[in-house]
mmCIF file of C-alpha atoms in Angstrom:
data_model
loop_
_atom_site.group_PDB
_atom_site.id
_atom_site.type_symbol
_atom_site.label_atom_id
_atom_site.label_comp_id
_atom_site.label_asym_id
_atom_site.label_seq_id
_atom_site.Cartn_x
_atom_site.Cartn_y
_atom_site.Cartn_z
ATOM 1 C CA MET G 183 -7.650 -45.406 16.927
ATOM 2 C CA THR G 184 -7.025 -43.816 13.603
ATOM 3 C CA VAL G 185 -7.645 -40.308 14.950
ATOM 4 C CA LEU G 186 -5.223 -40.984 17.793
ATOM 5 C CA ARG G 187 -2.557 -42.449 15.658
ATOM 6 C CA ARG G 188 -2.888 -39.327 13.351
ATOM 7 C CA VAL G 189 -2.739 -37.004 16.132
ATOM 8 C CA GLY G 190 0.365 -38.868 17.449
ATOM 9 C CA ALA G 191 2.055 -38.676 14.155
ATOM 10 C CA ARG G 192 1.467 -34.914 13.724
ATOM 11 C CA LEU G 193 2.614 -34.381 17.261
ATOM 12 C CA GLY G 194 5.851 -36.425 16.590
ATOM 13 C CA ALA G 195 6.457 -34.500 13.400
ATOM 14 C CA ALA G 196 6.100 -31.228 15.331
ATOM 15 C CA LEU G 197 8.577 -32.327 17.881
ATOM 16 C CA LEU G 198 10.946 -33.353 15.203
ATOM 17 C CA VAL G 199 10.752 -29.979 13.650
ATOM 18 C CA VAL G 200 11.497 -28.197 16.895
ATOM 19 C CA TRP G 201 14.303 -30.549 17.703
ATOM 20 C CA GLY G 202 15.934 -30.167 14.064
ATOM 21 C CA ALA G 203 15.682 -26.273 14.439
ATOM 22 C CA ALA G 204 17.225 -26.208 17.831
ATOM 23 C CA THR G 205 20.063 -28.732 16.720
ATOM 24 C CA CYS G 206 20.868 -26.662 13.613
ATOM 25 C CA ALA G 207 20.968 -23.418 15.623
ATOM 26 C CA PHE G 208 23.357 -25.094 18.199
ATOM 27 C CA LEU G 209 25.650 -26.459 15.533
ATOM 28 C CA VAL G 210 25.782 -23.500 13.409
ATOM 29 C CA LEU G 211 26.529 -21.165 16.227
ATOM 30 C CA GLN G 212 29.487 -23.228 17.245
ATOM 31 C CA LEU G 213 30.994 -22.316 13.776
ATOM 32 C CA VAL G 214 30.715 -18.529 14.355
ATOM 33 C CA PRO G 215 34.155 -17.017 15.032
ATOM 34 C CA GLY G 216 34.735 -15.510 18.370
ATOM 35 C CA ASP G 217 34.770 -16.240 22.122
ATOM 36 C CA PRO G 218 31.506 -16.545 23.702
ATOM 37 C CA VAL G 219 32.922 -15.196 26.976
ATOM 38 C CA HIS G 220 33.381 -11.903 25.283
ATOM 39 C CA ALA G 221 29.681 -11.615 24.889
ATOM 40 C CA VAL G 222 29.409 -11.808 28.807
ATOM 41 C CA VAL G 223 32.200 -9.670 29.766
ATOM 42 C CA GLY G 224 32.183 -7.245 26.809
ATOM 43 C CA SER G 225 35.095 -4.857 26.614
ATOM 44 C CA ASN G 226 35.717 -4.888 30.340
ATOM 45 C CA ALA G 227 39.499 -4.768 30.717
ATOM 46 C CA LEU G 228 39.336 -5.634 34.408
ATOM 47 C CA VAL G 229 38.342 -9.167 33.753
ATOM 48 C CA GLY G 230 41.524 -11.242 33.752
ATOM 49 C CA PRO G 231 42.139 -14.833 32.370
ATOM 50 C CA GLU G 232 41.179 -16.381 35.632
ATOM 51 C CA GLN G 233 37.813 -14.717 35.783
ATOM 52 C CA ARG G 234 37.262 -15.610 32.073
ATOM 53 C CA GLU G 235 37.919 -19.240 32.861
ATOM 54 C CA GLU G 236 35.438 -19.003 35.838
ATOM 55 C CA ILE G 237 32.764 -17.580 33.402
ATOM 56 C CA ARG G 238 33.450 -20.369 30.846
ATOM 57 C CA HIS G 239 33.079 -22.997 33.508
ATOM 58 C CA HIS G 240 29.907 -21.285 34.841
ATOM 59 C CA TYR G 241 28.229 -21.542 31.452
ATOM 60 C CA GLY G 242 29.603 -24.866 30.719
ATOM 61 C CA LEU G 243 31.720 -23.686 27.773
ATOM 62 C CA ASP G 244 34.727 -25.636 28.902
ATOM 63 C CA ARG G 245 32.968 -29.033 28.505
ATOM 64 C CA PRO G 246 33.203 -31.156 25.231
ATOM 65 C CA LEU G 247 30.898 -30.096 22.432
ATOM 66 C CA PRO G 248 28.666 -33.407 22.770
ATOM 67 C CA VAL G 249 28.229 -32.747 26.501
ATOM 68 C CA GLN G 250 27.208 -29.165 25.797
ATOM 69 C CA TYR G 251 24.730 -30.396 23.195
ATOM 70 C CA LEU G 252 23.120 -32.924 25.588
ATOM 71 C CA ALA G 253 22.957 -30.452 28.356
ATOM 72 C CA TYR G 254 21.220 -27.974 26.005
ATOM 73 C CA LEU G 255 18.758 -30.631 25.071
ATOM 74 C CA GLY G 256 18.016 -31.547 28.527
ATOM 75 C CA ARG G 257 17.419 -27.848 29.421
ATOM 76 C CA LEU G 258 15.203 -27.508 26.368
ATOM 77 C CA LEU G 259 13.008 -30.496 27.297
ATOM 78 C CA GLY G 260 12.543 -29.010 30.751
ATOM 79 C CA GLY G 261 11.455 -25.742 29.194
ATOM 80 C CA ASP G 262 14.681 -23.876 30.212
ATOM 81 C CA LEU G 263 16.095 -21.798 27.400
ATOM 82 C CA GLY G 264 19.185 -20.769 29.404
ATOM 83 C CA ASP G 265 20.454 -17.357 30.483
ATOM 84 C CA SER G 266 21.331 -14.592 27.967
ATOM 85 C CA TYR G 267 24.962 -13.517 28.031
ATOM 86 C CA GLN G 268 24.390 -9.913 27.119
ATOM 87 C CA LEU G 269 21.022 -9.288 28.952
ATOM 88 C CA GLN G 270 21.970 -11.362 32.133
ATOM 89 C CA GLN G 271 18.572 -12.654 32.395
ATOM 90 C CA PRO G 272 16.696 -15.910 31.320
ATOM 91 C CA VAL G 273 16.087 -16.060 27.710
ATOM 92 C CA ALA G 274 12.516 -17.005 28.198
ATOM 93 C CA GLN G 275 12.078 -13.663 30.238
ATOM 94 C CA ALA G 276 13.754 -11.654 27.582
ATOM 95 C CA LEU G 277 11.639 -13.110 24.675
ATOM 96 C CA ALA G 278 8.484 -12.683 26.753
ATOM 97 C CA GLN G 279 9.251 -8.900 27.382
ATOM 98 C CA GLN G 280 9.830 -8.343 23.586
ATOM 99 C CA LEU G 281 7.147 -10.549 22.292
ATOM 100 C CA ARG G 282 4.306 -8.009 22.359
ATOM 101 C CA PRO G 283 5.688 -5.578 19.889
ATOM 102 C CA THR G 284 6.546 -8.246 17.439
ATOM 103 C CA VAL G 285 2.960 -9.946 17.765
ATOM 104 C CA GLU G 286 1.425 -6.460 17.104
ATOM 105 C CA LEU G 287 3.507 -6.045 14.083
ATOM 106 C CA ALA G 288 2.951 -9.448 12.658
ATOM 107 C CA VAL G 289 -0.915 -9.490 13.355
ATOM 108 C CA GLY G 290 -1.174 -6.192 11.739
ATOM 109 C CA ALA G 291 0.736 -7.059 8.759
ATOM 110 C CA THR G 292 -1.185 -10.397 8.323
ATOM 111 C CA LEU G 293 -4.523 -8.409 8.584
ATOM 112 C CA VAL G 294 -3.431 -5.758 6.127
ATOM 113 C CA ALA G 295 -2.019 -8.193 3.633
ATOM 114 C CA ALA G 296 -5.144 -10.391 3.671
ATOM 115 C CA VAL G 297 -7.542 -7.468 3.326
ATOM 116 C CA LEU G 298 -5.368 -5.958 0.436
ATOM 117 C CA ALA G 299 -5.129 -9.412 -1.189
ATOM 118 C CA LEU G 300 -8.860 -10.021 -1.049
ATOM 119 C CA ALA G 301 -9.764 -6.544 -2.266
ATOM 120 C CA VAL G 302 -7.369 -6.311 -5.208
ATOM 121 C CA THR G 303 -8.054 -9.806 -6.284
ATOM 122 C CA VAL G 304 -11.688 -9.233 -6.635
ATOM 123 C CA ALA G 305 -11.244 -5.818 -8.187
ATOM 124 C CA THR G 306 -8.690 -6.947 -10.879
ATOM 125 C CA SER G 307 -10.026 -10.340 -11.782
ATOM 126 C CA GLY G 308 -12.790 -9.029 -14.190
ATOM 127 C CA ARG G 309 -12.720 -9.157 -17.947
ATOM 128 C CA ALA G 310 -10.786 -5.796 -18.305
ATOM 129 C CA ARG G 311 -7.142 -6.487 -18.825
ATOM 130 C CA TRP G 312 -5.599 -3.014 -17.993
ATOM 131 C CA PRO G 313 -6.461 -3.219 -14.260
ATOM 132 C CA ARG G 314 -4.704 -6.597 -14.032
ATOM 133 C CA ARG G 315 -1.716 -5.466 -15.923
ATOM 134 C CA LEU G 316 -1.376 -2.302 -13.740
ATOM 135 C CA SER G 317 -1.843 -4.415 -10.563
ATOM 136 C CA ALA G 318 0.777 -6.928 -11.853
ATOM 137 C CA ALA G 319 3.327 -4.121 -12.443
ATOM 138 C CA VAL G 320 2.880 -2.796 -8.848
ATOM 139 C CA GLU G 321 3.149 -6.329 -7.395
ATOM 140 C CA LEU G 322 6.500 -7.029 -9.314
ATOM 141 C CA VAL G 323 7.843 -3.907 -7.835
ATOM 142 C CA LEU G 324 6.803 -4.710 -4.357
ATOM 143 C CA VAL G 325 8.069 -8.128 -4.435
ATOM 144 C CA SER G 326 11.343 -7.126 -5.916
ATOM 145 C CA THR G 327 12.048 -4.264 -3.375
ATOM 146 C CA PRO G 328 14.045 -5.136 -0.235
ATOM 147 C CA SER G 329 12.087 -4.560 2.986
ATOM 148 C CA PHE G 330 14.668 -1.957 4.294
ATOM 149 C CA TRP G 331 14.477 0.033 1.124
ATOM 150 C CA LEU G 332 10.625 -0.028 1.172
ATOM 151 C CA GLY G 333 10.697 1.083 4.811
ATOM 152 C CA ILE G 334 13.060 3.923 3.976
ATOM 153 C CA VAL G 335 10.985 5.140 1.169
ATOM 154 C CA LEU G 336 7.691 5.101 3.227
ATOM 155 C CA LEU G 337 9.587 6.960 6.024
ATOM 156 C CA THR G 338 10.893 9.583 3.584
ATOM 157 C CA PHE G 339 7.544 10.215 2.005
ATOM 158 C CA PHE G 340 5.062 10.030 4.836
ATOM 159 C CA SER G 341 7.215 11.073 7.818
ATOM 160 C CA PHE G 342 9.894 13.268 6.540
ATOM 161 C CA ARG G 343 8.112 15.070 3.701
ATOM 162 C CA LEU G 344 4.476 15.001 4.676
ATOM 163 C CA GLY G 345 4.860 14.765 8.502
ATOM 164 C CA TRP G 346 1.660 12.477 8.570
ATOM 165 C CA LEU G 347 3.167 9.743 10.632
ATOM 166 C CA PRO G 348 5.925 9.483 13.312
ATOM 167 C CA VAL G 349 9.431 8.545 12.357
ATOM 168 C CA SER G 350 10.055 5.857 15.059
ATOM 169 C CA ASP G 351 8.144 3.958 17.698
ATOM 170 C CA GLY G 352 6.097 6.158 19.920
ATOM 171 C CA GLY G 353 3.807 3.576 21.501
ATOM 172 C CA SER G 354 0.838 4.673 19.600
ATOM 173 C CA ILE G 355 -1.216 3.144 16.767
ATOM 174 C CA ARG G 356 0.023 5.811 14.305
ATOM 175 C CA SER G 357 3.604 4.688 14.915
ATOM 176 C CA LEU G 358 2.615 1.064 13.871
ATOM 177 C CA VAL G 359 1.195 2.128 10.490
ATOM 178 C CA LEU G 360 4.395 2.268 8.428
ATOM 179 C CA PRO G 361 6.088 -0.803 9.920
ATOM 180 C CA VAL G 362 2.954 -2.817 9.132
ATOM 181 C CA LEU G 363 2.697 -1.483 5.678
ATOM 182 C CA THR G 364 6.516 -2.209 4.979
ATOM 183 C CA LEU G 365 5.967 -5.792 6.133
ATOM 184 C CA ALA G 366 2.609 -6.369 4.574
ATOM 185 C CA LEU G 367 2.885 -4.875 1.040
ATOM 186 C CA PRO G 368 5.275 -7.518 -0.335
ATOM 187 C CA ILE G 369 3.313 -10.349 1.219
ATOM 188 C CA ALA G 370 0.110 -8.937 -0.144
ATOM 189 C CA ALA G 371 1.654 -8.821 -3.680
ATOM 190 C CA VAL G 372 2.486 -12.490 -3.661
ATOM 191 C CA LEU G 373 -0.941 -13.507 -2.339
ATOM 192 C CA ILE G 374 -2.697 -11.372 -4.935
ATOM 193 C CA GLN G 375 -0.822 -13.071 -7.747
ATOM 194 C CA VAL G 376 -1.729 -16.529 -6.393
ATOM 195 C CA MET G 377 -5.229 -15.722 -5.546
ATOM 196 C CA ARG G 378 -5.968 -13.874 -8.822
ATOM 197 C CA GLU G 379 -4.840 -16.858 -10.820
ATOM 198 C CA GLY G 380 -6.812 -19.147 -8.536
ATOM 199 C CA LEU G 381 -9.928 -16.948 -8.913
ATOM 200 C CA LEU G 382 -9.795 -16.914 -12.729
ATOM 201 C CA ASP G 383 -9.351 -20.653 -13.020
ATOM 202 C CA ALA G 384 -12.249 -20.989 -10.571
ATOM 203 C CA LEU G 385 -14.619 -18.797 -12.580
ATOM 204 C CA ARG G 386 -14.003 -21.191 -15.498
ATOM 205 C CA GLY G 387 -15.280 -24.102 -13.496
ATOM 206 C CA PRO G 388 -18.508 -25.896 -14.145
ATOM 207 C CA PHE G 389 -19.761 -24.935 -10.543
ATOM 208 C CA VAL G 390 -19.662 -21.225 -11.508
ATOM 209 C CA LEU G 391 -22.082 -21.969 -14.518
ATOM 210 C CA THR G 392 -24.352 -23.803 -12.228
ATOM 211 C CA ALA G 393 -24.332 -20.864 -9.677
ATOM 212 C CA ARG G 394 -25.031 -18.283 -12.422
ATOM 213 C CA ALA G 395 -27.838 -20.487 -13.860
ATOM 214 C CA ARG G 396 -29.567 -20.335 -10.379
ATOM 215 C CA GLY G 397 -29.737 -16.684 -10.876
ATOM 216 C CA LEU G 398 -26.829 -15.541 -8.563
ATOM 217 C CA THR G 399 -25.285 -12.195 -9.301
ATOM 218 C CA GLU G 400 -21.679 -11.956 -10.573
ATOM 219 C CA SER G 401 -20.543 -10.516 -7.067
ATOM 220 C CA ALA G 402 -22.253 -13.461 -5.204
ATOM 221 C CA VAL G 403 -20.716 -15.975 -7.457
ATOM 222 C CA ARG G 404 -17.178 -14.461 -6.963
ATOM 223 C CA SER G 405 -17.444 -13.958 -3.208
ATOM 224 C CA ARG G 406 -19.563 -17.073 -2.102
ATOM 225 C CA HIS G 407 -18.136 -19.696 -4.612
ATOM 226 C CA ALA G 408 -15.089 -18.897 -6.677
ATOM 227 C CA LEU G 409 -13.196 -16.885 -3.971
ATOM 228 C CA ARG G 410 -13.328 -19.790 -1.694
ATOM 229 C CA HIS G 411 -11.459 -22.137 -4.179
ATOM 230 C CA ALA G 412 -8.967 -19.237 -4.929
ATOM 231 C CA ALA G 413 -8.064 -18.902 -1.171
ATOM 232 C CA LEU G 414 -6.748 -22.536 -1.052
ATOM 233 C CA PRO G 415 -3.578 -21.908 -2.987
ATOM 234 C CA ALA G 416 -2.786 -18.871 -0.924
ATOM 235 C CA LEU G 417 -3.060 -21.093 2.277
ATOM 236 C CA THR G 418 -0.437 -23.300 0.984
ATOM 237 C CA LEU G 419 1.871 -20.398 1.183
ATOM 238 C CA ALA G 420 1.606 -20.382 5.121
ATOM 239 C CA GLY G 421 5.290 -21.689 5.508
ATOM 240 C CA TRP G 422 6.542 -18.987 3.300
ATOM 241 C CA PHE G 423 4.165 -16.486 4.964
ATOM 242 C CA THR G 424 5.456 -17.314 8.478
ATOM 243 C CA GLY G 425 9.096 -17.207 7.367
ATOM 244 C CA THR G 426 8.490 -13.713 5.795
ATOM 245 C CA LEU G 427 7.000 -12.356 8.927
ATOM 246 C CA LEU G 428 9.682 -13.556 11.269
ATOM 247 C CA GLY G 429 12.564 -12.605 8.868
ATOM 248 C CA GLY G 430 10.932 -9.344 7.911
ATOM 249 C CA ALA G 431 10.481 -8.393 11.566
ATOM 250 C CA VAL G 432 14.286 -8.332 11.985
ATOM 251 C CA VAL G 433 14.604 -5.708 9.289
ATOM 252 C CA VAL G 434 11.492 -3.553 9.907
ATOM 253 C CA GLU G 435 12.076 -3.334 13.730
ATOM 254 C CA ASN G 436 15.636 -2.171 13.201
ATOM 255 C CA VAL G 437 14.707 0.295 10.325
ATOM 256 C CA PHE G 438 11.877 1.888 12.456
ATOM 257 C CA ALA G 439 13.836 1.582 15.779
ATOM 258 C CA ARG G 440 11.017 -0.607 17.171
ATOM 259 C CA PRO G 441 11.460 -3.064 20.077
ATOM 260 C CA GLY G 442 10.799 -6.685 19.524
ATOM 261 C CA ILE G 443 12.052 -10.278 18.886
ATOM 262 C CA GLY G 444 13.716 -9.089 15.557
ATOM 263 C CA ARG G 445 15.720 -6.296 17.124
ATOM 264 C CA ILE G 446 17.155 -8.501 19.933
ATOM 265 C CA THR G 447 17.930 -11.166 17.395
ATOM 266 C CA LEU G 448 20.121 -9.043 15.480
ATOM 267 C CA GLN G 449 21.858 -7.822 18.583
ATOM 268 C CA ALA G 450 22.300 -11.427 19.816
ATOM 269 C CA VAL G 451 23.664 -12.419 16.571
ATOM 270 C CA SER G 452 26.250 -9.648 16.339
ATOM 271 C CA GLY G 453 27.199 -10.072 19.980
ATOM 272 C CA ARG G 454 27.441 -13.998 19.815
ATOM 273 C CA ASP G 455 24.725 -14.298 22.479
ATOM 274 C CA LEU G 456 24.322 -18.147 21.900
ATOM 275 C CA PRO G 457 21.440 -18.886 24.185
ATOM 276 C CA LEU G 458 19.369 -15.946 23.042
ATOM 277 C CA VAL G 459 19.835 -16.955 19.338
ATOM 278 C CA GLN G 460 18.982 -20.527 20.153
ATOM 279 C CA GLY G 461 15.896 -19.325 21.972
ATOM 280 C CA VAL G 462 14.713 -17.272 19.043
ATOM 281 C CA VAL G 463 15.303 -20.143 16.537
ATOM 282 C CA THR G 464 13.347 -22.573 19.010
ATOM 283 C CA LEU G 465 10.482 -19.962 19.183
ATOM 284 C CA SER G 466 10.444 -19.645 15.534
ATOM 285 C CA ALA G 467 10.108 -23.409 15.035
ATOM 286 C CA VAL G 468 7.253 -23.571 17.492
ATOM 287 C CA VAL G 469 5.345 -20.693 15.701
ATOM 288 C CA PHE G 470 5.902 -22.369 12.281
ATOM 289 C CA VAL G 471 4.428 -25.663 13.703
ATOM 290 C CA ALA G 472 1.437 -23.923 15.274
ATOM 291 C CA VAL G 473 0.825 -21.856 12.027
ATOM 292 C CA SER G 474 1.016 -25.153 9.986
ATOM 293 C CA ALA G 475 -1.699 -26.701 12.107
ATOM 294 C CA LEU G 476 -3.763 -23.621 11.979
ATOM 295 C CA VAL G 477 -3.579 -23.533 8.203
ATOM 296 C CA GLU G 478 -4.629 -27.171 7.854
ATOM 297 C CA LEU G 479 -7.794 -26.340 9.990
ATOM 298 C CA LEU G 480 -8.498 -23.341 7.887
ATOM 299 C CA ALA G 481 -8.128 -25.395 4.710
ATOM 300 C CA VAL G 482 -10.766 -27.944 5.854
ATOM 301 C CA ALA G 483 -12.967 -25.070 6.874
ATOM 302 C CA VAL G 484 -12.663 -23.338 3.437
ATOM 303 C CA ASP G 485 -13.157 -26.577 1.483
ATOM 304 C CA PRO G 486 -15.077 -29.351 3.231
ATOM 305 C CA ARG G 487 -13.994 -31.814 0.574
ATOM 306 C CA LEU G 488 -10.477 -32.064 2.220
ATOM 307 C CA ARG G 489 -12.275 -33.716 5.224
ATOM 308 C CA PRO G 490 -12.829 -37.361 4.208
ATOM 309 C CA ALA G 491 -14.389 -39.976 6.562
ATOM 310 C CA THR G 492 -11.187 -41.314 7.875
ATOM 311 C CA GLY G 493 -9.634 -37.829 8.677
ATOM 312 C CA VAL G 494 -8.092 -34.729 7.285
ATOM 313 C CA THR G 495 -5.966 -34.983 4.191
ATOM 314 C CA ALA G 496 -3.020 -32.693 3.366
ATOM 315 C CA ALA G 497 -4.098 -29.621 1.784
#
């Protein structure tokens, strides 16, 4: 019963997060100035006032705000995200069509950031101070640089001057290199800072002395014992990590002219396409909940001490 109660509590919390995100998106978008009907008809001068009222009635925009909200929640519970004003198709279909490029970008950035963080952390956590200082300076620059500026710099150097990589999306792996680096480098810089500090603290722990007394090499002590403890603080950044990926995709996909969720999100916000924006926010909340659950499982796998007899405690 304890396990079922805990699963029920986590599921309830997940539903509450999704409901809160969807509600905030609905309320905030009502404050955006402009007529939503304009997003449907655009600049078509042939659409008169009567046709506009018919469109408003068709989408339920002439109903009171509480009625619109309840109807929106009802559709959401049924898995219906509504129809996009601009694209003239279901929001779920529009998101599904643009999901693959964003997933490729996010997964690639995650892998690159994780590999860079592990490699640089191990390489700069020794006794010599100058590698740590050099790495810290580069990390500060990467964290402080806006994503759009970093993307422009990478484009200018590797595409315009050297000609090594394509300027925009061409459907090949080479066209994915610069967008992935633009999204991954600032994330890797933060992870390196957290993991290096955690690794240095772990190397001063008593279990490290025991491992060295058993005759383990320094590389084995770092990789098999200390690095596991250093990874736990980095896992706690999963919420920030997820938000950075989703927010950075908007900038990166527009800088590199890539298709994806981020690009249609910007178009939906500028065109006041309310159903599409609400669908993106709801999808982001679901992804956040799923990543949080995955991170908890990874934390238990990294450190079994987080798994008491009664269940999993918070990391």
